[in-house]
CSV table of C-alpha atoms in Angstrom, one decimal:
chain,number,residue,atom,x,y,z
A,1,MET,CA,152.9,-220.6,-37.9
A,2,VAL,CA,152.1,-217.5,-39.9
A,3,PRO,CA,150.7,-218.3,-43.3
A,4,GLU,CA,152.6,-216.8,-46.3
A,5,HIS,CA,150.5,-214.1,-48.1
A,6,PRO,CA,151.6,-211.0,-49.9
A,7,THR,CA,149.7,-208.7,-47.5
A,8,PHE,CA,146.7,-208.9,-45.1
A,9,LEU,CA,146.5,-205.2,-44.5
A,10,GLU,CA,146.2,-203.9,-48.1
A,11,GLY,CA,146.2,-200.2,-48.5
A,12,ARG,CA,148.0,-199.6,-45.2
A,13,SER,CA,148.0,-196.0,-44.0
A,14,PRO,CA,151.2,-194.0,-44.6
A,15,ARG,CA,150.8,-192.7,-41.0
A,16,SER,CA,152.9,-194.2,-38.3
A,17,GLY,CA,152.6,-194.9,-34.6
A,18,LEU,CA,149.3,-195.4,-32.9
A,19,ASP,CA,147.4,-194.0,-35.9
A,20,ALA,CA,148.8,-196.7,-38.2
A,21,LEU,CA,148.1,-199.3,-35.5
A,22,ALA,CA,144.5,-198.1,-35.2
A,23,ASP,CA,144.1,-198.2,-39.0
A,24,ASP,CA,145.5,-201.7,-39.1
A,25,LEU,CA,143.1,-202.8,-36.3
A,26,VAL,CA,140.1,-201.4,-38.2
A,27,LYS,CA,141.1,-203.2,-41.5
A,28,THR,CA,141.7,-206.4,-39.6
A,29,LEU,CA,138.3,-206.3,-37.9
A,30,GLU,CA,136.6,-205.5,-41.2
A,31,GLY,CA,138.5,-208.3,-42.9
A,32,VAL,CA,137.2,-210.9,-40.5
A,33,GLY,CA,133.7,-209.4,-39.9
A,34,ALA,CA,134.3,-208.7,-36.2
A,35,HIS,CA,132.7,-205.7,-34.6
A,36,LEU,CA,135.0,-205.1,-31.6
A,37,GLY,CA,138.7,-205.4,-31.0
A,38,ALA,CA,141.8,-204.0,-29.4
A,39,VAL,CA,145.5,-204.0,-29.6
A,40,TYR,CA,147.6,-204.2,-26.4
A,41,LEU,CA,151.3,-203.5,-26.2
A,42,LEU,CA,153.7,-204.8,-23.7
A,43,ALA,CA,155.3,-202.1,-21.4
A,44,PRO,CA,159.0,-202.0,-22.3
A,45,ASP,CA,160.4,-203.1,-18.9
A,46,ALA,CA,157.5,-205.0,-17.3
A,47,ASP,CA,155.2,-207.9,-17.9
A,48,VAL,CA,152.3,-205.5,-18.2
A,49,LEU,CA,150.0,-205.0,-21.2
A,50,GLU,CA,148.7,-201.6,-21.9
A,51,LEU,CA,145.7,-200.8,-24.2
A,52,ALA,CA,147.0,-199.1,-27.3
A,53,VAL,CA,144.0,-198.8,-29.6
A,54,MET,CA,140.5,-200.2,-29.7
A,55,LYS,CA,137.4,-200.1,-31.8
A,56,GLY,CA,133.7,-201.0,-31.3
A,57,ALA,CA,133.1,-200.3,-27.6
A,58,PRO,CA,132.9,-197.4,-25.2
A,59,ARG,CA,136.2,-196.8,-23.4
A,60,ASP,CA,134.4,-197.5,-20.1
A,61,PHE,CA,133.6,-201.0,-21.2
A,62,ILE,CA,137.3,-202.0,-21.4
A,63,ARG,CA,138.5,-199.7,-18.6
A,64,PRO,CA,139.0,-202.6,-16.1
A,65,TRP,CA,141.5,-204.1,-18.6
A,66,GLU,CA,143.3,-201.0,-19.9
A,67,ARG,CA,146.4,-202.1,-18.1
A,68,MET,CA,146.9,-205.7,-16.9
A,69,SER,CA,149.6,-208.1,-15.8
A,70,LEU,CA,150.7,-210.6,-18.4
A,71,ALA,CA,149.8,-213.2,-15.7
A,72,THR,CA,146.1,-212.1,-15.7
A,73,PRO,CA,143.9,-214.9,-17.1
A,74,MET,CA,142.6,-213.4,-20.3
A,75,PRO,CA,142.5,-214.6,-23.9
A,76,VAL,CA,145.0,-211.9,-25.1
A,77,THR,CA,147.5,-212.6,-22.3
A,78,ASP,CA,147.2,-216.4,-22.9
A,79,ALA,CA,147.9,-215.7,-26.6
A,80,ILE,CA,151.1,-213.9,-25.8
A,81,ARG,CA,152.3,-216.3,-23.1
A,82,HIS,CA,151.6,-219.3,-25.2
A,83,ARG,CA,152.6,-217.6,-28.5
A,84,ARG,CA,149.5,-218.9,-30.4
A,85,LEU,CA,146.0,-217.9,-31.4
A,86,VAL,CA,143.4,-218.4,-28.6
A,87,TRP,CA,139.8,-219.0,-29.7
A,88,VAL,CA,136.8,-218.6,-27.4
A,89,GLY,CA,133.8,-220.0,-29.2
A,90,ASP,CA,131.1,-218.8,-26.9
A,91,GLU,CA,130.2,-217.3,-23.6
A,92,LYS,CA,130.2,-220.7,-21.9
A,93,GLU,CA,133.8,-221.3,-22.9
A,94,MET,CA,134.7,-217.8,-21.7
A,95,ALA,CA,133.0,-218.4,-18.3
A,96,ARG,CA,134.8,-221.7,-17.9
A,97,ASP,CA,138.3,-220.4,-19.0
A,98,TYR,CA,138.1,-216.7,-18.1
A,99,PRO,CA,135.4,-216.3,-15.4
A,100,GLY,CA,136.5,-212.8,-14.4
A,101,ALA,CA,136.1,-211.4,-17.9
A,102,ALA,CA,132.9,-213.4,-18.6
A,103,LEU,CA,131.0,-211.6,-15.8
A,104,VAL,CA,130.9,-208.3,-17.7
A,105,MET,CA,130.1,-209.7,-21.1
A,106,PRO,CA,126.5,-208.6,-21.7
A,107,TYR,CA,125.7,-210.8,-24.7
A,108,GLU,CA,126.6,-213.9,-26.7
A,109,PHE,CA,129.9,-213.7,-28.6
A,110,SER,CA,133.0,-215.4,-30.0
A,111,LEU,CA,136.5,-214.1,-29.5
A,112,ALA,CA,140.0,-214.6,-31.0
A,113,ALA,CA,143.2,-213.3,-29.6
A,114,VAL,CA,146.6,-213.4,-31.3
A,115,PRO,CA,150.1,-212.4,-30.2
A,116,LEU,CA,152.1,-209.7,-32.0
A,117,LEU,CA,155.4,-211.6,-32.1
A,118,GLY,CA,158.8,-210.1,-32.9
A,119,THR,CA,161.6,-211.8,-34.8
A,120,GLY,CA,164.5,-209.9,-33.3
A,121,PRO,CA,165.5,-209.1,-29.7
A,122,VAL,CA,161.9,-208.4,-28.7
A,123,SER,CA,160.1,-211.7,-28.8
A,124,ALA,CA,156.6,-210.2,-28.3
A,125,TYR,CA,155.2,-206.7,-28.7
A,126,GLY,CA,151.8,-207.4,-27.4
A,127,GLY,CA,148.5,-208.9,-28.6
A,128,MET,CA,145.3,-208.2,-30.5
A,129,PHE,CA,141.8,-209.5,-30.0
A,130,ALA,CA,138.7,-209.5,-32.2
A,131,LEU,CA,135.1,-210.1,-31.0
A,132,TRP,CA,132.1,-211.2,-33.0
A,133,ALA,CA,128.4,-211.2,-32.0
A,134,GLY,CA,126.8,-214.5,-30.9
A,135,THR,CA,125.6,-215.1,-34.5
A,136,HIS,CA,129.1,-216.0,-35.5
A,137,SER,CA,129.9,-219.7,-35.8
A,138,SER,CA,131.4,-221.3,-32.7
A,139,GLU,CA,134.3,-222.2,-34.9
A,140,LEU,CA,136.9,-219.9,-36.4
A,141,SER,CA,137.0,-220.3,-40.2
A,142,PRO,CA,140.4,-221.1,-41.9
A,143,THR,CA,140.1,-217.7,-43.7
A,144,GLU,CA,139.5,-215.8,-40.5
A,145,ARG,CA,142.4,-217.6,-38.8
A,146,GLU,CA,144.7,-216.8,-41.8
A,147,ARG,CA,143.7,-213.2,-41.8
A,148,LEU,CA,144.1,-212.7,-38.1
A,149,LEU,CA,147.5,-214.4,-38.0
A,150,GLY,CA,148.7,-212.5,-41.1
A,151,ALA,CA,147.5,-209.1,-39.8
A,152,ALA,CA,149.2,-209.8,-36.4
A,153,ALA,CA,152.5,-210.7,-38.2
A,154,GLU,CA,152.3,-207.4,-40.2
A,155,MET,CA,151.5,-205.3,-37.2
A,156,ALA,CA,154.4,-206.9,-35.3
A,157,GLN,CA,156.7,-206.2,-38.3
A,158,GLY,CA,155.6,-202.6,-38.2
A,159,LEU,CA,156.3,-202.4,-34.4
A,160,GLU,CA,159.6,-204.1,-34.9
A,161,GLU,CA,160.6,-201.6,-37.6
A,162,ALA,CA,159.6,-198.7,-35.4
A,163,ASP,CA,161.6,-200.2,-32.6
A,164,ARG,CA,164.7,-200.5,-34.8
A,165,GLN,CA,164.3,-196.8,-35.7
A,166,GLY,CA,164.1,-195.8,-32.0
A,167,ARG,CA,160.4,-195.0,-32.2
A,168,ARG,CA,159.0,-197.8,-29.9
A,169,LEU,CA,155.3,-197.4,-29.2
């Protein structure tokens, strides 16, 4: 369920496409205090996620996951498949639930992944994740949850509008 709120991405950029998506990601990460994050988009005719935009890490860090099957066990793929927010409270939980990804994480962290869900013919456009340093609580606060879900809904709405206009990202 997406909470009702006038806007989670106040002052959205008038730009469109990947620039607007990147701006939305940055605003979302700032709004929840996360230092790293990315948005993945589903390839139009395949169950494959492709990295669209990211912030907070060198590209080489995420290179193994630039393109991945929706069946790959990762928080962002689970968020899309299950159509819900996925919370990983610490590196032990990551190692238990996503051992392949946990092997390359060099420090303590918490992570949230949310789907970008459509309301029309496209049921999901992709997903977003946000990552906090290990100093973050092992629980996601209600405010952080609300902001992540609201921002994901707004991003999906923008992607849906672009799709309707024949400008699918």
